[in-house]
Short mmCIF file of C-alpha atoms in Angstrom, two decimals:
data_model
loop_
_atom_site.label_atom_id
_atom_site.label_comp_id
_atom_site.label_asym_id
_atom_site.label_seq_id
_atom_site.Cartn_x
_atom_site.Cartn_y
_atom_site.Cartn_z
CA UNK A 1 47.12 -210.59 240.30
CA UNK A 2 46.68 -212.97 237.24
CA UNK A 3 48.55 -212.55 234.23
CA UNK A 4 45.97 -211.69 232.19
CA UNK A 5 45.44 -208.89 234.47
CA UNK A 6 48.59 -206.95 234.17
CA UNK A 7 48.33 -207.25 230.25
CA UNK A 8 44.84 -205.61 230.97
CA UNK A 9 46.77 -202.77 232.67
CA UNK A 10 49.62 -202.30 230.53
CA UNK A 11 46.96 -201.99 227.50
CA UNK A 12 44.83 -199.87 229.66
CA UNK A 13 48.04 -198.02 230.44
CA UNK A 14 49.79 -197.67 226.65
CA UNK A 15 45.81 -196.57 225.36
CA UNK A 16 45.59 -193.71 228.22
CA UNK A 17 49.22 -192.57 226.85
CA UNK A 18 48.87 -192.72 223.10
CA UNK A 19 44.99 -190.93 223.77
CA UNK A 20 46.57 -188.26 225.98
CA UNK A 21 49.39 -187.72 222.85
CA UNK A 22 46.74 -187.51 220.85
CA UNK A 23 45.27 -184.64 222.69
CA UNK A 24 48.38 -183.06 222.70
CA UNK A 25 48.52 -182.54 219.50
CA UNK A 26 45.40 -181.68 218.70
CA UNK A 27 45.80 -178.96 221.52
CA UNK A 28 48.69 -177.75 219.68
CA UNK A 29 47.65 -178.14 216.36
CA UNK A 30 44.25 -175.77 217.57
CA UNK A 31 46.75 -173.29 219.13
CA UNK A 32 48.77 -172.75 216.23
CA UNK A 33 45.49 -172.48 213.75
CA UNK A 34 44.49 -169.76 216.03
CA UNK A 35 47.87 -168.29 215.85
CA UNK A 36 47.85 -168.73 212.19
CA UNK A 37 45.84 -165.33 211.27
CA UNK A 38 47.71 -162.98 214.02
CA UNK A 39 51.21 -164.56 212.98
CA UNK A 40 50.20 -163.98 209.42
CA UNK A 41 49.13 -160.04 209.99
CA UNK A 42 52.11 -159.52 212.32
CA UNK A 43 54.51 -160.55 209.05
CA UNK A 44 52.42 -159.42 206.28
CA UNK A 45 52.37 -155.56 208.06
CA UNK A 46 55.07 -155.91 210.04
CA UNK A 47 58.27 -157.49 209.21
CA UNK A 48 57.74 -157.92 206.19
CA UNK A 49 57.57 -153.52 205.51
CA UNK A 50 60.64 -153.79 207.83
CA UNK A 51 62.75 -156.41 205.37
CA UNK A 52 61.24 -154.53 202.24
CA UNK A 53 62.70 -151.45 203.53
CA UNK A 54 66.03 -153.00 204.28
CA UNK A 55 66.31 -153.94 200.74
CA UNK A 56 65.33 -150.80 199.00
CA UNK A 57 67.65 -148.69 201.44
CA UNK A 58 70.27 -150.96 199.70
CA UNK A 59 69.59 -149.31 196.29
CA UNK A 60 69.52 -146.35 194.59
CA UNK A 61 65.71 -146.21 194.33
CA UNK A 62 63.86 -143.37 192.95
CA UNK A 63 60.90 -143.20 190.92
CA UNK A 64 61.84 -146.67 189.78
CA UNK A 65 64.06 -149.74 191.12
CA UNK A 66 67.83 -148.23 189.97
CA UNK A 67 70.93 -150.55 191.34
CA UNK A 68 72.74 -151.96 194.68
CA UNK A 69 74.60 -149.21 196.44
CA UNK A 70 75.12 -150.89 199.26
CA UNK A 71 75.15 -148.31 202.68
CA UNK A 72 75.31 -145.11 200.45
CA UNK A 73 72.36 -143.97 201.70
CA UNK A 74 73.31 -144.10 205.45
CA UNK A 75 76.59 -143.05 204.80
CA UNK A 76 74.73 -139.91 203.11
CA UNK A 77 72.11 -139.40 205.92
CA UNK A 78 74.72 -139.98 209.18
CA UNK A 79 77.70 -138.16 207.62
CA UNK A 80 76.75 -135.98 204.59
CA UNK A 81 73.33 -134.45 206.08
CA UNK A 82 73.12 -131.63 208.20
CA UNK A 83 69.25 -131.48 208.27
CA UNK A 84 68.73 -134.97 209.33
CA UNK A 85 70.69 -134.70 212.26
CA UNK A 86 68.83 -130.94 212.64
CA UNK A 87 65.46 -133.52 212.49
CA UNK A 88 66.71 -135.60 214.95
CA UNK A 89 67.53 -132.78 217.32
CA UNK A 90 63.95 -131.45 216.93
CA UNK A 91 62.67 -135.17 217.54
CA UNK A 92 64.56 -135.38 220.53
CA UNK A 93 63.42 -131.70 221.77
CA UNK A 94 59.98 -133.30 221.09
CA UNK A 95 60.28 -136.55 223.07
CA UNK A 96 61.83 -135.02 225.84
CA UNK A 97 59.25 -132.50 226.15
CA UNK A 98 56.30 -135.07 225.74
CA UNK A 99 56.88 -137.93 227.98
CA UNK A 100 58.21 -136.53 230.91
CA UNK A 101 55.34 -134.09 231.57
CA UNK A 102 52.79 -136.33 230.08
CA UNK A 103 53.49 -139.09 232.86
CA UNK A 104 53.86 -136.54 235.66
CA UNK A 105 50.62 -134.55 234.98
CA UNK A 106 48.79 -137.88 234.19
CA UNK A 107 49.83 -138.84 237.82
CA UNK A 108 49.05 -135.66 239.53
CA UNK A 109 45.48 -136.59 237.58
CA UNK A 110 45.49 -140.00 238.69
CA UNK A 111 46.24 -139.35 242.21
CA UNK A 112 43.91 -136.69 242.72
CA UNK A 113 40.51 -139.05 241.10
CA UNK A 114 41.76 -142.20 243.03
CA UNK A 115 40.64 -140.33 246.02
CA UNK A 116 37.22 -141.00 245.59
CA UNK A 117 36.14 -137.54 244.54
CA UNK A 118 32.70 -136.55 244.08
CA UNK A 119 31.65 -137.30 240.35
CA UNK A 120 34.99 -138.72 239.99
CA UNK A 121 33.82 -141.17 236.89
CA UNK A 122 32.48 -137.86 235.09
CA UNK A 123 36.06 -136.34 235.47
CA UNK A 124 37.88 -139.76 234.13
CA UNK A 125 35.77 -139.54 230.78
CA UNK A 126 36.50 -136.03 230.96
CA UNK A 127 40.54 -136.71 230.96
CA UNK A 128 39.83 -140.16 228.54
CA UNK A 129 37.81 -137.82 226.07
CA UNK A 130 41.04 -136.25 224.12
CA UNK A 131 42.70 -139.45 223.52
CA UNK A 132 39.82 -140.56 221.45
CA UNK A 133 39.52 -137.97 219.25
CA UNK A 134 40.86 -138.42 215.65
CA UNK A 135 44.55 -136.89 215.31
CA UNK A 136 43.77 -135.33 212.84
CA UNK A 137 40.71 -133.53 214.05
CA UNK A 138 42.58 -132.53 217.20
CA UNK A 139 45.00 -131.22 215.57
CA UNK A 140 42.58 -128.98 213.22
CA UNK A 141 41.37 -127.58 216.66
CA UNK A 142 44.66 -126.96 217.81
CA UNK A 143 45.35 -125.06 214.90
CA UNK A 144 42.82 -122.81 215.25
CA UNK A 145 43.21 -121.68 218.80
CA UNK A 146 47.00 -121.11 218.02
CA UNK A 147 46.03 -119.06 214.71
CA UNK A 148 47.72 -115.96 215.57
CA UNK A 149 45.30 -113.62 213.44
CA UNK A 150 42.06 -115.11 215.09
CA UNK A 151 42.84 -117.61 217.32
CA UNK A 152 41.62 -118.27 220.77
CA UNK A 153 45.24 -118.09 222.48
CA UNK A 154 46.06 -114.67 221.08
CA UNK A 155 42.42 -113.44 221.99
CA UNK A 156 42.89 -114.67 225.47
CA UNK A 157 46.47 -112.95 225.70
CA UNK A 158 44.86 -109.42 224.18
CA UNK A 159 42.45 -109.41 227.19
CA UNK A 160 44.99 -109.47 229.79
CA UNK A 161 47.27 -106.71 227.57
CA UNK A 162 50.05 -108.72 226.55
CA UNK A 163 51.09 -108.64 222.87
CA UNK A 164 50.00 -111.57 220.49
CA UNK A 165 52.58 -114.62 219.36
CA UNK A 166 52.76 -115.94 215.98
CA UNK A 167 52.31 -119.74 217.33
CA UNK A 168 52.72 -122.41 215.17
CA UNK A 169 54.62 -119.55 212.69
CA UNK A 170 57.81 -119.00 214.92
CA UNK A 171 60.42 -120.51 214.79
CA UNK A 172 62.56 -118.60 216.92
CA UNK A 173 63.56 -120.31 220.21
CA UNK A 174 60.48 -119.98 222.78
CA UNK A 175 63.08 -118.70 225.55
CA UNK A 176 64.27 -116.39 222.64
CA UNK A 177 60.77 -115.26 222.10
CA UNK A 178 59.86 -114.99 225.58
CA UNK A 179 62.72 -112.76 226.61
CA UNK A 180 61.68 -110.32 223.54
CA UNK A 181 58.22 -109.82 225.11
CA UNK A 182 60.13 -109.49 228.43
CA UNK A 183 62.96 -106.97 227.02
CA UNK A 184 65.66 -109.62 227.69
CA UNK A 185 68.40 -110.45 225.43
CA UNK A 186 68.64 -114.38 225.27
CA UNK A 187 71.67 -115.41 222.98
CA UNK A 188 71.08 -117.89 220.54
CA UNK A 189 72.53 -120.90 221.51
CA UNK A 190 69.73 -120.84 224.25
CA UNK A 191 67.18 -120.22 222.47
CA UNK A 192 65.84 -123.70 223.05
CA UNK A 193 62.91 -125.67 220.57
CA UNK A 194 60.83 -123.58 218.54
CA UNK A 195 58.09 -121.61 219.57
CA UNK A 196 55.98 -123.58 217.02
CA UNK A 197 57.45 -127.17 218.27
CA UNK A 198 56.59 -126.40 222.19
CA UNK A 199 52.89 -125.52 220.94
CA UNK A 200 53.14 -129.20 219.25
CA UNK A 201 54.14 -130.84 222.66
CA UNK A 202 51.49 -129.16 224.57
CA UNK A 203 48.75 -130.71 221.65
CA UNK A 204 50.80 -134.03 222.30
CA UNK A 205 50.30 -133.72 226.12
CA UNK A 206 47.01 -132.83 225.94
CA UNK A 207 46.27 -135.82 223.66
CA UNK A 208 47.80 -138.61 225.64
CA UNK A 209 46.89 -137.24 229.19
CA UNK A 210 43.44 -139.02 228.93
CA UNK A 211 45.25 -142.40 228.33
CA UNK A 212 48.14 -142.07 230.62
CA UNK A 213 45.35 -141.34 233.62
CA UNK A 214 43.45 -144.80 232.99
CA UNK A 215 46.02 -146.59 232.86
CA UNK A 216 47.69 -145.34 236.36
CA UNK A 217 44.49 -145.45 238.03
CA UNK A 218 44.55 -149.07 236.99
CA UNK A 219 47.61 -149.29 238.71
CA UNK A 220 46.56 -147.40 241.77
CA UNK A 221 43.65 -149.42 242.15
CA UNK A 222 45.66 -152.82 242.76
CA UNK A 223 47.90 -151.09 245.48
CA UNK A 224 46.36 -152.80 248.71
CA UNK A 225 44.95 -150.06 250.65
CA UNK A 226 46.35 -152.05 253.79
CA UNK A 227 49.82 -151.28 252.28
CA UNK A 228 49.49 -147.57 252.42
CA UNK A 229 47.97 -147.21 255.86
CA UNK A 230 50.87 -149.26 257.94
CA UNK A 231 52.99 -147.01 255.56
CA UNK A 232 51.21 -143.96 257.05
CA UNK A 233 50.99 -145.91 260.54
CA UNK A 234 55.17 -146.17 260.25
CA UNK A 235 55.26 -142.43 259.32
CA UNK A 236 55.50 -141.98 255.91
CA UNK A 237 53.67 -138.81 254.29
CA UNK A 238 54.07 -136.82 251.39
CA UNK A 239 56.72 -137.08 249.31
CA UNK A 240 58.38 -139.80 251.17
CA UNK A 241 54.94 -142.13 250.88
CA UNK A 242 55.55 -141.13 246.93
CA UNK A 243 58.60 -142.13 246.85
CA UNK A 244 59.64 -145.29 248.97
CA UNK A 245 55.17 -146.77 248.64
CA UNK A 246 53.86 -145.80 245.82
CA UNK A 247 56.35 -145.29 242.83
CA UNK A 248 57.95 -149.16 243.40
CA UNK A 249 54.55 -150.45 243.46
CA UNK A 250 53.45 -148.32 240.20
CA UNK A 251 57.06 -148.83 238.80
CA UNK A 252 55.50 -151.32 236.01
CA UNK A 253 53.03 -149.26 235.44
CA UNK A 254 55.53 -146.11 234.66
CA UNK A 255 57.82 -148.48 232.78
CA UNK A 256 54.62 -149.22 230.47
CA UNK A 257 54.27 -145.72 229.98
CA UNK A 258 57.25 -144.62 229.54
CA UNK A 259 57.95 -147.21 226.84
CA UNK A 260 54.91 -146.52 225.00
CA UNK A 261 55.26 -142.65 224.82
CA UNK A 262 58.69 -143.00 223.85
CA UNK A 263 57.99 -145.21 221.07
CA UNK A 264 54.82 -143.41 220.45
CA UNK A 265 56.85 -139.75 220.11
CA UNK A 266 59.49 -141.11 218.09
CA UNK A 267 56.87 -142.25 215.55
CA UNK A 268 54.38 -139.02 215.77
CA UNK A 269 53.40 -137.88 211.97
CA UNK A 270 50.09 -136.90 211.92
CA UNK A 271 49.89 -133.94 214.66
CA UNK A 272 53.05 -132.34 213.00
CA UNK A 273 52.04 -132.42 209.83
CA UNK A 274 48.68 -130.86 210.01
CA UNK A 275 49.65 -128.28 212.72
CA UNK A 276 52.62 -127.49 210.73
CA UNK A 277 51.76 -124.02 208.65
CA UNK A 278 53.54 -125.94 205.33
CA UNK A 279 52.49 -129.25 206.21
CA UNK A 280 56.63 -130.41 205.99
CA UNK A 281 57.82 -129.06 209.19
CA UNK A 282 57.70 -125.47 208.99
CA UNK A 283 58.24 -122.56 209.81
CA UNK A 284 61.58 -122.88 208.21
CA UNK A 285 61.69 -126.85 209.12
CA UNK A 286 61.83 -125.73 212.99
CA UNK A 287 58.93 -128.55 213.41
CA UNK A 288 60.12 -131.06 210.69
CA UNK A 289 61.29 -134.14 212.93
CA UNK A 290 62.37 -137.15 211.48
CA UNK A 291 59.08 -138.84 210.59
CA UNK A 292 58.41 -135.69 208.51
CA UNK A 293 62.01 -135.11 207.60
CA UNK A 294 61.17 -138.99 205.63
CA UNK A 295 58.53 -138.00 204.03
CA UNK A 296 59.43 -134.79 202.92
CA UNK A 297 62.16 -136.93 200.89
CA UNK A 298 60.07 -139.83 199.91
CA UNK A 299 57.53 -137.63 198.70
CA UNK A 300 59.26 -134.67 197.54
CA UNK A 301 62.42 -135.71 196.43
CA UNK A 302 61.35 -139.00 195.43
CA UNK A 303 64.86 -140.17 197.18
CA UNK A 304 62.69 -143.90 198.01
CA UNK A 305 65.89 -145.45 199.07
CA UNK A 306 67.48 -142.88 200.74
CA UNK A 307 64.25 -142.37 202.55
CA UNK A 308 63.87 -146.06 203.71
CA UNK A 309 67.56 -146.03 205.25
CA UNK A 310 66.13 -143.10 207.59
CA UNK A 311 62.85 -144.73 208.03
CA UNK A 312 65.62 -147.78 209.00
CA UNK A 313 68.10 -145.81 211.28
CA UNK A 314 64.53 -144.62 212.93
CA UNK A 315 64.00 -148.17 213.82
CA UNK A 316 67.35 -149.00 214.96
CA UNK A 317 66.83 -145.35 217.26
CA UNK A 318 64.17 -146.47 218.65
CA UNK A 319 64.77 -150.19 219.22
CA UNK A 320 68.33 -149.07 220.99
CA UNK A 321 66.58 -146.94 222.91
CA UNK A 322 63.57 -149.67 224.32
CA UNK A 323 66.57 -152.00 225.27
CA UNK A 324 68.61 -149.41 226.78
CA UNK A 325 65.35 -148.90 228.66
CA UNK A 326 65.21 -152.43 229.91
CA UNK A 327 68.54 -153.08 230.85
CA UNK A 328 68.61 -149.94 232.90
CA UNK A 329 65.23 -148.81 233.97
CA UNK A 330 64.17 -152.47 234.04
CA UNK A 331 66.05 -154.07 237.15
CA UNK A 332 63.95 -151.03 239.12
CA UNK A 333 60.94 -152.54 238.22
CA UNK A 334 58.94 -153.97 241.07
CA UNK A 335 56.65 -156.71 239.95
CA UNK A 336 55.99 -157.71 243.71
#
C-alpha cells in the first residue's frame, strides 16, 4: 500500500468519524426538542405547584401574601390539630378499605374472563364501563341509590323487611350501626369508619374495578400457557397454583396496582365531595379526609398557607409511602 493510500484512509476514516458526531448530535439535539414540550408541562403543572406550595406554606398567607413564619403551619397541623390527624385517620380507613378489595375482586374478575368464557369481550366492557364514567356523574348516581328517603338501597332493604339506613347521613361506626339493627351492643371504640365513609369505598371499588380487570388480564395474557400446564402436570391446583404460578408471575402487575390505587386514594376529592351530604366531609366530618380536610381550610378559612403545608405533608405521606413500597414490596417483584 502506497502512501498516498493510507492518507486516503485516514481522511476516509477522520470524515466517517466527524459525520457520525455529527449525527450524534443531531440525534440528540431532535430528542431533546421532542422532550422540550413534555419537560416543559411536567414543570409548568408539576413541580413547579409543588415549589409554589413550599413557599407559601412558609408564610402566613391568607387572603393576601402576609410574612415568613417559617414551619408554623406544620407545627400547627402535626401538633396543635386534632381534626387533621381525625382526617388522616378517615383517609387511612379509606385507603385501606379501597385497595385491598379493589385488587382482589378485580382478580377474581380477571381470572374468571381469562377463561375464555362465552361473550367474554361483552363482560370486559361491561367491568371497563364504570371507570369511564365522569366522577362526578358516578357519584350523582351513587347518591341517589344511597338517598335514604327514596333511594334504591333502602327500597331494596324494605322488600326483604329490614329497616332502612340513613347512608351517606351516618356517621356512626357501620359495626356500631349494624349491631343496632341486630340488637347488639358494640362499644365505641369499635365502632369502626363511618357508615357514610364505607358507602364511599364501595362507590370507589366499584369505580376502579373496570380498570384494575384490564390491566390484570393484560398480565394474565403474557403468562405462557405452557407454564401453567407443567405446573398442573407437577401437581399444583388451587390455591397452591395461585400462589407459588401465578401471583410471582403477576407480581408486577399487582405492584402497578397497588401503587396506583394507593396514590390514587390518597388523592380522591371529587367522589367525597359530591357524595358527601355538606359537600366538606359530613355528616359531622365522618367523611372529610385530608384532601377535603385542605380544602375546607383553603376555601373556608382562607388559611392559604396553612392549607399548602397539609397539601405538603400529603405529598411527603404519600411519597414515604411509594418508597416504603419499593424497598419492601419491590425485591418480591418477579420481572422474569
Amino acid at each position: 500500500m502506497t502512501s498516498t493510500q493510507q492518507v486516503d484512509q485516514v481522511n476516509a476514516g477522520g470524515k466517517a468519524m466527524r459525520m457520525s458526531a455529527r449525527r450524534r448530535h443531531s440525534e440528540a439535539a431532535l430528542a431533546y426538542l421532542l422532550l422540550a414540550p413534555s419537560a416543559v408541562i411536567i414543570g409548568g403543572f408539576g413541580f413547579y405547584p409543588l415549589l409554589a406550595a413550599v413557599h407559601i406554606s412558609l408564610r402566613d398567607w391568607g387572603i393576601v401574601a402576609g410574612p415568613f413564619i417559617g414551619l408554623a403551619n406544620y407545627a400547627r397541623a402535626l401538633q396543635d390539630s386534632p381534626e387533621f390527624w381525625r382526617s388522616l385517620a378517615i383517609t387511612l380507613y379509606y385507603v385501606a378499605g379501597t385497595v385491598p378489595i379493589t385488587i382482589a375482586l378485580a382478580y377474581l374478575f380477571a381470572d374468571l374472563l381469562h377463561r375464555r368464557l362465552a361473550a367474554a369481550a361483552f363482560y370486559r366492557s361491561l367491568f371497563f364501563i364504570p371507570y369511564v364514567v365522569s366522577p362526578v356523574a358516578a357519584a350523582a348516581v351513587w347518591s341517589w341509590i344511597f338517598n335514604k328517603d327514596f333511594g334504591l338501597a333502602n327500597g331494596v332493604l324494605s322488600w326483604v323487611g329490614i329497616a332502612p339506613f340513613g347512608w351517606l347521613e351516618e356517621p356512626r361506626g357501620v359495626f356500631e350501626v349494624m349491631g343496632e339493627h341486630l340488637g347488639w351492643a358494640i362499644p365505641d371504640w369499635a365502632g369502626g369508619p363511618s357508615l357514610a365513609l364505607v358507602c364511599m369505598i364501595t362507590v370507589a371499588v366499584w369505580h376502579s374495578l373496570g380498570f384494575a380487570v384490564v390491566v390484570l388480564l393484560a398480565g394474565m395474557a403474557a403468562i405462557p400457557e405452557e407454564v401453567l400446564e407443567a405446573a398442573r402436570l407437577d401437581g399444583a391446583r388451587g390455591w397452591a397454583l395461585l400462589r407459588r404460578v401465578k401471583v410471582p408471575l403477576l407480581s408486577p402487575t399487582l405492584f402497578f396496582l397497588l401503587i396506583v390505587f394507593v396514590i390514587r386514594t390518597f388523592q380522591t376529592f371529587t367522589q367525597i365531595y359530591v357524595l358527601s351530604v355538606d359537600h366538606r366531609g359530613g355528616p359531622l366530618g365522618s367523611t372529610r379526609n385530608v384532601t377535603m380536610y385542605l380544602y375546607a381550610k383553603f376555601w373556608d378559612a382562607h388559611r392559604i398557607g396553612y392549607a399548602s403545608a397539609v397539601a405538603v405533608i400529603l405529598f411527603l405521606i404519600i411519597l414515604a409511602l411509594t418508597l416504603l413500597q419499593f424497598r419492601v414490596l419491590g425485591r418480591r417483584v418477579h420481572y422474569g
